[in-house]
PDB file of C-alpha atoms in Angstrom:
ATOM      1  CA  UNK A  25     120.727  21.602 105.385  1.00  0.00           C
ATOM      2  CA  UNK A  26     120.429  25.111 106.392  1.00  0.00           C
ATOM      3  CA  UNK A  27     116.655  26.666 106.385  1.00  0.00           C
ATOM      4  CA  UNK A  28     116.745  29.070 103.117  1.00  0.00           C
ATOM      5  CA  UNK A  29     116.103  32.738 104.011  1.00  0.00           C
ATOM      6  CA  UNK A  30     112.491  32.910 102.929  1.00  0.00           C
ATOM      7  CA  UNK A  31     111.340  30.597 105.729  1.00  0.00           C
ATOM      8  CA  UNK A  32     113.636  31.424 108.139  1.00  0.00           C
ATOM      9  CA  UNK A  33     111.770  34.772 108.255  1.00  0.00           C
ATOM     10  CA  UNK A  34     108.159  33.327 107.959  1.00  0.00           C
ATOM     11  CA  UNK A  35     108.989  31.559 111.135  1.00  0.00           C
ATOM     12  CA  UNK A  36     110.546  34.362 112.507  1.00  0.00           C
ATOM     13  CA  UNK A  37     107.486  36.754 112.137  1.00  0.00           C
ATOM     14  CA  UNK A  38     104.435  34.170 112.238  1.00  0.00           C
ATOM     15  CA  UNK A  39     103.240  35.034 115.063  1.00  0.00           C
ATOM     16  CA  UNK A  40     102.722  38.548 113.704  1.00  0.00           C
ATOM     17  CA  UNK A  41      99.259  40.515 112.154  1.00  0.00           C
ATOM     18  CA  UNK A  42     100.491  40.590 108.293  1.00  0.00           C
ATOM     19  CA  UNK A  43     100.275  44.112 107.002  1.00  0.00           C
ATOM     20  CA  UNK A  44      97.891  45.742 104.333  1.00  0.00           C
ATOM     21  CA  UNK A  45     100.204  44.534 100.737  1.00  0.00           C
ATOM     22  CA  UNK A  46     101.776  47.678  99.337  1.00  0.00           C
ATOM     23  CA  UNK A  47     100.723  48.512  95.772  1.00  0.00           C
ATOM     24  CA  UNK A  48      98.354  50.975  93.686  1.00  0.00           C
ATOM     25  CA  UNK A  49      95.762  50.993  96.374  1.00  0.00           C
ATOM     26  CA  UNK A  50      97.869  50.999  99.164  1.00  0.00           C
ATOM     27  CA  UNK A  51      99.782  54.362  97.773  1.00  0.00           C
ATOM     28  CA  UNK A  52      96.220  56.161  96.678  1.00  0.00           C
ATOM     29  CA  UNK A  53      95.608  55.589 100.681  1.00  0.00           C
ATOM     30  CA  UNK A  54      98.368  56.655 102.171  1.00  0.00           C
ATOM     31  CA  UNK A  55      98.057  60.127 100.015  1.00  0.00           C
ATOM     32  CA  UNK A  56      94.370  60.067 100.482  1.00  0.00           C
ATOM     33  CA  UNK A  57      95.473  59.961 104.138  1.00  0.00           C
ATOM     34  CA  UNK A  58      98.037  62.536 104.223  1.00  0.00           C
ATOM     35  CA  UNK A  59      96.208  65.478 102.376  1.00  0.00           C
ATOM     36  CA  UNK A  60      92.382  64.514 104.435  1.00  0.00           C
ATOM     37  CA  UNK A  61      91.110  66.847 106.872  1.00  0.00           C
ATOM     38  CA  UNK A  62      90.847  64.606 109.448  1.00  0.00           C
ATOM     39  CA  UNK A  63      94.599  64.199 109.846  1.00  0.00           C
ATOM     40  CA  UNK A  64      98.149  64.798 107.794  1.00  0.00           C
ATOM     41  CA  UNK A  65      99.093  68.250 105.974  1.00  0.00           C
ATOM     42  CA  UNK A  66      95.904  69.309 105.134  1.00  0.00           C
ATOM     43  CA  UNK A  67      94.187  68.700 109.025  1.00  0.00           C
ATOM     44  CA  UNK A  68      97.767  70.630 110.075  1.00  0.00           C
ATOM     45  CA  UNK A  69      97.535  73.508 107.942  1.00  0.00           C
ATOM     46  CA  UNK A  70      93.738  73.719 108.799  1.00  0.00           C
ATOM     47  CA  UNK A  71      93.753  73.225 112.806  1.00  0.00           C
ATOM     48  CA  UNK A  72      97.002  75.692 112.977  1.00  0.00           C
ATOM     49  CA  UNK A  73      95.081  78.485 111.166  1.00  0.00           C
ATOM     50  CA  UNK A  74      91.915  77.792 112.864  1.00  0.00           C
ATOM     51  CA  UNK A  75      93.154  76.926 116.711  1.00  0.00           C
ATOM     52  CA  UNK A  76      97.024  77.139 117.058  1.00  0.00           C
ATOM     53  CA  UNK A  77      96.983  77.145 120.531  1.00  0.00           C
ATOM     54  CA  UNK A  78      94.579  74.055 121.287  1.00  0.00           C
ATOM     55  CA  UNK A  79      95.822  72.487 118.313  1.00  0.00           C
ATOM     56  CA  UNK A  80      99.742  72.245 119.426  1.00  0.00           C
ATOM     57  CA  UNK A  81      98.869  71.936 123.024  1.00  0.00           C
ATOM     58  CA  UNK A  82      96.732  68.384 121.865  1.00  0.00           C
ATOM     59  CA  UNK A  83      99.488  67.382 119.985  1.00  0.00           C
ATOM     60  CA  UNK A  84     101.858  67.940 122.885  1.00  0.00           C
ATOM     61  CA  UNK A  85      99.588  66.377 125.962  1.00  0.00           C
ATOM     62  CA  UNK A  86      97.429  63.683 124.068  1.00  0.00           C
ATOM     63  CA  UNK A  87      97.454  63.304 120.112  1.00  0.00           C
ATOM     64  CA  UNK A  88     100.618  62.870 118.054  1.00  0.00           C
ATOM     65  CA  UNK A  89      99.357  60.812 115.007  1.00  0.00           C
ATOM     66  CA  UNK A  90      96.802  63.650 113.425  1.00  0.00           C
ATOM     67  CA  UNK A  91      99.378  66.202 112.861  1.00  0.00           C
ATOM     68  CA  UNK A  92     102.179  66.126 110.710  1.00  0.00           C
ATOM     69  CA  UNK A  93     105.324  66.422 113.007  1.00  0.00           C
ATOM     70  CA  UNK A  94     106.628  69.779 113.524  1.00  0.00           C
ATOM     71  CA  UNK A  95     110.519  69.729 111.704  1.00  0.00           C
ATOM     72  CA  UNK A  96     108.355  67.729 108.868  1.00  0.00           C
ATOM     73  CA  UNK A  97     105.782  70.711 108.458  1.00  0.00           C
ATOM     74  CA  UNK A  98     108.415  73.067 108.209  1.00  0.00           C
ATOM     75  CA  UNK A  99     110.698  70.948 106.070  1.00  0.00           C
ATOM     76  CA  UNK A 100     107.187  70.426 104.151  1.00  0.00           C
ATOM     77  CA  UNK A 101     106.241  73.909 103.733  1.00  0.00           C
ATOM     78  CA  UNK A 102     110.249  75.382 103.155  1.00  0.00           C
ATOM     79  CA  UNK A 103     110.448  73.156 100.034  1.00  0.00           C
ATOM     80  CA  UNK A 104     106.981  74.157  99.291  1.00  0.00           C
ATOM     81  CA  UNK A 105     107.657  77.661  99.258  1.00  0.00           C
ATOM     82  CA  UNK A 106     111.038  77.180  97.325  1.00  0.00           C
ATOM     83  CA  UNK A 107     109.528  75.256  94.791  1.00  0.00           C
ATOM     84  CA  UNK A 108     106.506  77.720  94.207  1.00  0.00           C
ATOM     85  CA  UNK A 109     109.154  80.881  94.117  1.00  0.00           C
ATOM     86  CA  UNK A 110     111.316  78.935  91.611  1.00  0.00           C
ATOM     87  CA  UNK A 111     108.029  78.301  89.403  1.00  0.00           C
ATOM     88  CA  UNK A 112     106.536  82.046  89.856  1.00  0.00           C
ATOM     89  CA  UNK A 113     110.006  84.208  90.707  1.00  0.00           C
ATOM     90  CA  UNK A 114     108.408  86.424  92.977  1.00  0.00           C
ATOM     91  CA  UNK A 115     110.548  88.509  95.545  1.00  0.00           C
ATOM     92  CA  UNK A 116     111.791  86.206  98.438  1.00  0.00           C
ATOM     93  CA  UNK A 117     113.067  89.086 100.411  1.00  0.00           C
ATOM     94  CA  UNK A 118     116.056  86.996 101.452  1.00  0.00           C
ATOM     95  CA  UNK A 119     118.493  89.020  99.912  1.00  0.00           C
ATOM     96  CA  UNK A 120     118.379  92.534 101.191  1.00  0.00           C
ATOM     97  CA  UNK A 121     118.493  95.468  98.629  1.00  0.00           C
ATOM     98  CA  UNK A 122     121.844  97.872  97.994  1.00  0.00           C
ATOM     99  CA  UNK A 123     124.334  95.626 100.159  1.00  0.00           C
ATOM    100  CA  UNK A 124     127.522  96.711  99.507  1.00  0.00           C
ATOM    101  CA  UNK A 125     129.456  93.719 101.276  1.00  0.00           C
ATOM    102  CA  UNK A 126     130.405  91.024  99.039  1.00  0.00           C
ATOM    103  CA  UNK A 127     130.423  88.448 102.154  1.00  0.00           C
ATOM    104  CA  UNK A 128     127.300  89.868 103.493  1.00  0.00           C
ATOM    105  CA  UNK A 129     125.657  89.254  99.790  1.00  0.00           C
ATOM    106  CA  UNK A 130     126.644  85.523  99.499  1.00  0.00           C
ATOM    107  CA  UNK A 131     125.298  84.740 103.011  1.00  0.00           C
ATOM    108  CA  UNK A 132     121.764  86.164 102.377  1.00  0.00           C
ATOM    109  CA  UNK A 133     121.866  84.098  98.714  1.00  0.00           C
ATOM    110  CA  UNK A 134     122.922  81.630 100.563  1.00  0.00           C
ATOM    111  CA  UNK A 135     119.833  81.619 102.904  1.00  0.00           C
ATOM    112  CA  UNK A 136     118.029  81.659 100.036  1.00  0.00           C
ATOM    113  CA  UNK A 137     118.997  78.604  98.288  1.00  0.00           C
ATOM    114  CA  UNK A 138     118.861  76.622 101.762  1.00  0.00           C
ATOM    115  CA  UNK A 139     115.140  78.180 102.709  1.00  0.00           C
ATOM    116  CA  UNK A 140     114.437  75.070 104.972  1.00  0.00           C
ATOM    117  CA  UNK A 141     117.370  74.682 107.138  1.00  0.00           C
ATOM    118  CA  UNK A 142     117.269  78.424 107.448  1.00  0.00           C
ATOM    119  CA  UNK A 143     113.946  78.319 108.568  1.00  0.00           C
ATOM    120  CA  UNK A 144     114.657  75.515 111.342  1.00  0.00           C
ATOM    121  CA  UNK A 145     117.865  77.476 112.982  1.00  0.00           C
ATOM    122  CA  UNK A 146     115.375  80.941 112.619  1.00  0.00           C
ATOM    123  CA  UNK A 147     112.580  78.321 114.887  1.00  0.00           C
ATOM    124  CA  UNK A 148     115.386  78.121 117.450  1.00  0.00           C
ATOM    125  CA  UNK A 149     116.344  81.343 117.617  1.00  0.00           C
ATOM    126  CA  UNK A 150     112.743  82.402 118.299  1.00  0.00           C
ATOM    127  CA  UNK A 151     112.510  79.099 120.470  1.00  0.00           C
ATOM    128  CA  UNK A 152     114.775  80.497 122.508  1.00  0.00           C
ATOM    129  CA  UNK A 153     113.179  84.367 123.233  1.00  0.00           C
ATOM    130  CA  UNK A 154     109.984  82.929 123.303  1.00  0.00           C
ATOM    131  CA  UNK A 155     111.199  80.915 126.204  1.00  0.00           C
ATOM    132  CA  UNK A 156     112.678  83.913 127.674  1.00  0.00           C
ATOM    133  CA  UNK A 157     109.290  85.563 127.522  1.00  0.00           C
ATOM    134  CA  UNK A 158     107.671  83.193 129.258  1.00  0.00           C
ATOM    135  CA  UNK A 159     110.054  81.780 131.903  1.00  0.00           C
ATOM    136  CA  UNK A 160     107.357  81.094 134.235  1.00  0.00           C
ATOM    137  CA  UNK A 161     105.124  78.804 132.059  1.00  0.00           C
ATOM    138  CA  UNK A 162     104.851  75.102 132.913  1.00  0.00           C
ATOM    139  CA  UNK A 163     106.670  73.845 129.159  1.00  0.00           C
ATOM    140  CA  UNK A 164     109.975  73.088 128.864  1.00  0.00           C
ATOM    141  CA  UNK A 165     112.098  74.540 126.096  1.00  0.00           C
ATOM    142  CA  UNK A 166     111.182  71.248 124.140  1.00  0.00           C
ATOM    143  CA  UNK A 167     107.658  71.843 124.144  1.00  0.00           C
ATOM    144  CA  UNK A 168     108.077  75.271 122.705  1.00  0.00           C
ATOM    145  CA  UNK A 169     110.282  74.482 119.852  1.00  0.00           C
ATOM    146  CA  UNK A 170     107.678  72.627 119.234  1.00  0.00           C
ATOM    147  CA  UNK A 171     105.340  75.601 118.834  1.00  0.00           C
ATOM    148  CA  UNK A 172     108.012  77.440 117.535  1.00  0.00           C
ATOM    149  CA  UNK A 173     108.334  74.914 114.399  1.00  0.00           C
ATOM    150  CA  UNK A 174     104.455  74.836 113.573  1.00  0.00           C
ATOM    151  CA  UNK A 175     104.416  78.314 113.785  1.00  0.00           C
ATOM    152  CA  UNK A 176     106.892  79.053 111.169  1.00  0.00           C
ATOM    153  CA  UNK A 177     105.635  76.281 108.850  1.00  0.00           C
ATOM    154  CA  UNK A 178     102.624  78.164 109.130  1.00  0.00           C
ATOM    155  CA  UNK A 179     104.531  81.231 108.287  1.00  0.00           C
ATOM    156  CA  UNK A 180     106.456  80.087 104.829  1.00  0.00           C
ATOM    157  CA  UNK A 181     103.026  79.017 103.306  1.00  0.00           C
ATOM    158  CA  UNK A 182     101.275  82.872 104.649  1.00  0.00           C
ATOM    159  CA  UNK A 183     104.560  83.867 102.580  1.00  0.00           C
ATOM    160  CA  UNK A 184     103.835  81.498  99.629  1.00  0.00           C
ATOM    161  CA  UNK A 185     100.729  82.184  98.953  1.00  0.00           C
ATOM    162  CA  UNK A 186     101.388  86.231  98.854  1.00  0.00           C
ATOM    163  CA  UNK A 187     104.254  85.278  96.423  1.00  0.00           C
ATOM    164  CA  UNK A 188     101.483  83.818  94.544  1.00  0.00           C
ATOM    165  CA  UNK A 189      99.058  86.862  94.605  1.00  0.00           C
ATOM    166  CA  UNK A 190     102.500  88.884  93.600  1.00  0.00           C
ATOM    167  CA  UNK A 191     102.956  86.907  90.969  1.00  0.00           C
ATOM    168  CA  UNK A 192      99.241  87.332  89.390  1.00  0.00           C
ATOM    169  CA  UNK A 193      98.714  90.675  90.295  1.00  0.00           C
ATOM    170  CA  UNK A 194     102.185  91.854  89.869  1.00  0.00           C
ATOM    171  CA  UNK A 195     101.795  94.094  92.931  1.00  0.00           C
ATOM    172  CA  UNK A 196     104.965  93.041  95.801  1.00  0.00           C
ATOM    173  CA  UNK A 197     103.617  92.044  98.771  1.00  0.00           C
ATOM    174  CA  UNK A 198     106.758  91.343 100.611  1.00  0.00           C
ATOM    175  CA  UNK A 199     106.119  93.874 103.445  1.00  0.00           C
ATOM    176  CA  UNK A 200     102.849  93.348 103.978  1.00  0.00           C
ATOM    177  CA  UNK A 201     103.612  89.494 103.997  1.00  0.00           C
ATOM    178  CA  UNK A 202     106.358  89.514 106.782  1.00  0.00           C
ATOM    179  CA  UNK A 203     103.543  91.759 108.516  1.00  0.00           C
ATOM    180  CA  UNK A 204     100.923  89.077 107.891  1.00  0.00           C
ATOM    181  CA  UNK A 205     103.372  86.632 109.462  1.00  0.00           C
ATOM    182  CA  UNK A 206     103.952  88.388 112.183  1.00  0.00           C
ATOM    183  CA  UNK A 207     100.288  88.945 113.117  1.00  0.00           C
ATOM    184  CA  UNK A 208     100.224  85.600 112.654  1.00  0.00           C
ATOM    185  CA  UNK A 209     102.536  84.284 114.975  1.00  0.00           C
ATOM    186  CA  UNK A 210     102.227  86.459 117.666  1.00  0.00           C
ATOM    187  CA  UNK A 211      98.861  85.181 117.636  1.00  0.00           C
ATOM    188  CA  UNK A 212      99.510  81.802 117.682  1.00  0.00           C
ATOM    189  CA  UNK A 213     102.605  81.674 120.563  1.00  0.00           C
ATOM    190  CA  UNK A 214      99.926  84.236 122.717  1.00  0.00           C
ATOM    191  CA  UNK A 215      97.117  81.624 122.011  1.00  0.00           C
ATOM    192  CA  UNK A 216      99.208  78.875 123.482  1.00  0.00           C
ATOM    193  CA  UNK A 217     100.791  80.339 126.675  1.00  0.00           C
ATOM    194  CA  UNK A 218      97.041  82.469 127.383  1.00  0.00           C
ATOM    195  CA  UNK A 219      95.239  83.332 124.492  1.00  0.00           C
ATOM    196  CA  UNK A 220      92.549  85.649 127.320  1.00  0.00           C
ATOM    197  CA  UNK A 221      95.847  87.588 127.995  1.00  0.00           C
ATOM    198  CA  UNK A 222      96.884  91.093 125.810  1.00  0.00           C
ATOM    199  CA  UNK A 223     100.371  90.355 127.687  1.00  0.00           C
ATOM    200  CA  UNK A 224     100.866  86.899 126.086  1.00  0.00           C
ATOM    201  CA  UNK A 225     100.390  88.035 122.317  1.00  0.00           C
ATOM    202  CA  UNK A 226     102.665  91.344 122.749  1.00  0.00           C
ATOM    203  CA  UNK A 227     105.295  88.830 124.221  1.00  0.00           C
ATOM    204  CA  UNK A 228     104.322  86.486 121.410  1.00  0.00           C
ATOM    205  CA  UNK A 229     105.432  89.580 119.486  1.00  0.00           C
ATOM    206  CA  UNK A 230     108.338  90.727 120.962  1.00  0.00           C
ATOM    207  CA  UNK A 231     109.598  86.993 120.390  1.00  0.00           C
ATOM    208  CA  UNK A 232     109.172  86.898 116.607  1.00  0.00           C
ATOM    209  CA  UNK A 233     110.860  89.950 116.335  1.00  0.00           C
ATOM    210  CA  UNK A 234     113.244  89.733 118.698  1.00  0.00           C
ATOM    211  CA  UNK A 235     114.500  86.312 117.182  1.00  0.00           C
ATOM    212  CA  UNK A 236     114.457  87.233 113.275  1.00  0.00           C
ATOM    213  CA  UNK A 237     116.104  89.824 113.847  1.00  0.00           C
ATOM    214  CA  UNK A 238     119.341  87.585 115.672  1.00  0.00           C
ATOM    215  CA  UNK A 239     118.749  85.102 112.869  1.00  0.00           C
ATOM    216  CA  UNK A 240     119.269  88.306 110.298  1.00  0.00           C
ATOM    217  CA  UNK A 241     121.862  89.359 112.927  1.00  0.00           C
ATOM    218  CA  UNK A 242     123.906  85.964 112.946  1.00  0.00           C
ATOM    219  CA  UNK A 243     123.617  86.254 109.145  1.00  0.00           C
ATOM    220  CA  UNK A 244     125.010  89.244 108.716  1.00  0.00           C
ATOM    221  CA  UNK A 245     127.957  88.524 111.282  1.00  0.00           C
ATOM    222  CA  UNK A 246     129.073  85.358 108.970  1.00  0.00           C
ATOM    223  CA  UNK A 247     128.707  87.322 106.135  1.00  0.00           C
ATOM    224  CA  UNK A 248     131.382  90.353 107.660  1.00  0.00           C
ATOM    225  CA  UNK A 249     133.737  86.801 108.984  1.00  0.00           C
ATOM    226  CA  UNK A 250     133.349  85.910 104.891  1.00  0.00           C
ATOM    227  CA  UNK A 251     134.933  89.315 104.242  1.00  0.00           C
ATOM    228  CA  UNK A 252     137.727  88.986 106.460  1.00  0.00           C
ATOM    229  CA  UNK A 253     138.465  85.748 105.937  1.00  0.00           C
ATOM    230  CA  UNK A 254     138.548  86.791 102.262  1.00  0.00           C
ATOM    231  CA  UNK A 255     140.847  89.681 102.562  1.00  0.00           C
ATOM    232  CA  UNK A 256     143.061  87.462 104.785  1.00  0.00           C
ATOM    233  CA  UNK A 257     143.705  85.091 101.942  1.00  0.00           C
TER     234      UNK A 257
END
C-alpha cells in the first residue's frame, strides 16, 4: 500500500526545525514587525530620511534583512501615494496643464493611473545619469539602481504628504513639492558617493534633473507616436 500524502511529507521534512504555526498571533507579529523601527517600512522610511547614504551603503555591503527591498519601497510608497490622492484629490502634477495634443494627453493620464511602474522606469532613467555622473566610483550600475529606487520611494511619500497639507490647507504645493524632492535627492545620491563633497550633491542634482526630464521626454515622444499612429488609421 502506498504511504498516504500526509506522512510521506512528515518523513520528508523530519529532520527539519518546525516553524512558528501561522494564525492571529503569528499575523499581529509579522505587522508588528514590518511597521517597528528597528526594521521593515517604518526603520526604511526613518534611516533614509535620517542617513541615506550610510543607510543604503549597509544595506548594500552588510545588512539586507532591516530594510524593506528597494522595488518593494517604491512599489510600497507608489500605491501609497495613489491611494492617498484618490482619497484627498489633490493635484498629482502628472498631467501637464493646456496640452493641446490629444496623444500627448492620454500618455501623461496614463502615467497617472500606473504611478508605480512609472516611478520604477523614472529610477532607471536617473539610474542611468547618476551613473554617468559618477563613472569613476567603485559601484556598479546595480548598486546604484539600488540607490536610485530608495531614493524615489522616498520621494512619492515627500510628495504624499504635501498632497496631504494641500488637501487641508487648500493651498497647492505641487512646485514646492517637486522642489522638496529634489533637495531631497540630490542630497541623498551626494551623501552616498561623498557626502564631504559640494561636487557630489550638484551631480546628485544634475542627475535628478537630468533623468525626469528624459522620463517626461520619453513620455512626451509616445504621446506624439499616439498621434501619428492615430492619424494613420
Amino acid at each position: 500500500m502506498n504511504t498516504i500524502p500526509d506522512q510521506q511529507q512528515c518523513e520528508e521534512h523530519k529532520n527539519l526545525e518546525p516553524l512558528e504555526r501561522i494564525d492571529g498571533a503569528y499575523i499581529l507579529k509579522e505587522i508588528g514587525g514590518v511597521l517597528n523601527f528597528e526594521k521593515g517600512v517604518l526603520y526604511t522610511i526613518k534611516e533614509l530620511f535620517l542617513r541615506p547614504g550610510k543607510a543604503v551603503l549597509e544595506f548594500i555591503l552588510y545588512d539586507r534583512k532591516r530594510l524593506v527591498k528597494p522595488i518593494i519601497f517604491v512599489i510600497f510608497s507608489s500605491l501609497f501615494f495613489v491611494i492617498t490622492q484618490q482619497i484627498l484629490g489633490f493635484n498629482t502634477g502628472t498631467t501637464p496643464e493646456n496640452i493641446q495634443s490629444p496623444g500627448v494627453l492620454k500618455a501623461f493620464e496614463w502615467v497617472g493611473e500606473n504611478f508605480g511602474v512609472v516611478n520604477i522606469l523614472l529610477g532607471f532613467f536617473i539610474g542611468l545619469w547618476t551613473r554617468l555622473f559618477f563613472l569613476n566610483s567603485k559601484y556598479n550600475i546595480y548598486e546604484i539602481f539600488i540607490l536610485i529606487f530608495f531614493t524615489v520611494g522616498i520621494g512619492n511619500l515627500i510628495f504624499t504628504f504635501f498632497g496631504i497639507v494641500e488637501s487641508i490647507t487648500g493651498f497647492e504645493s505641487y512646485n514646492f513639492t517637486y522642489f522638496v524632492a529634489l533637495a531631497y535627492s540630490a542630497w541623498a545620491i551626494g551623501n552616498f558617493f561623498n557626502k564631504n563633497k559640494a561636487m557630489s550633491y550638484f551631480k546628485g542634482l544634475l542627475a535628478y534633473v537630468f533623468g525626469t526630464t528624459m522620463g517626461s521626454f520619453v513620455i512626451v515622444l509616445i504621446g506624439i507616436l499616439i498621434d501619428v499612429f492615430n492619424k494613420i488609421k
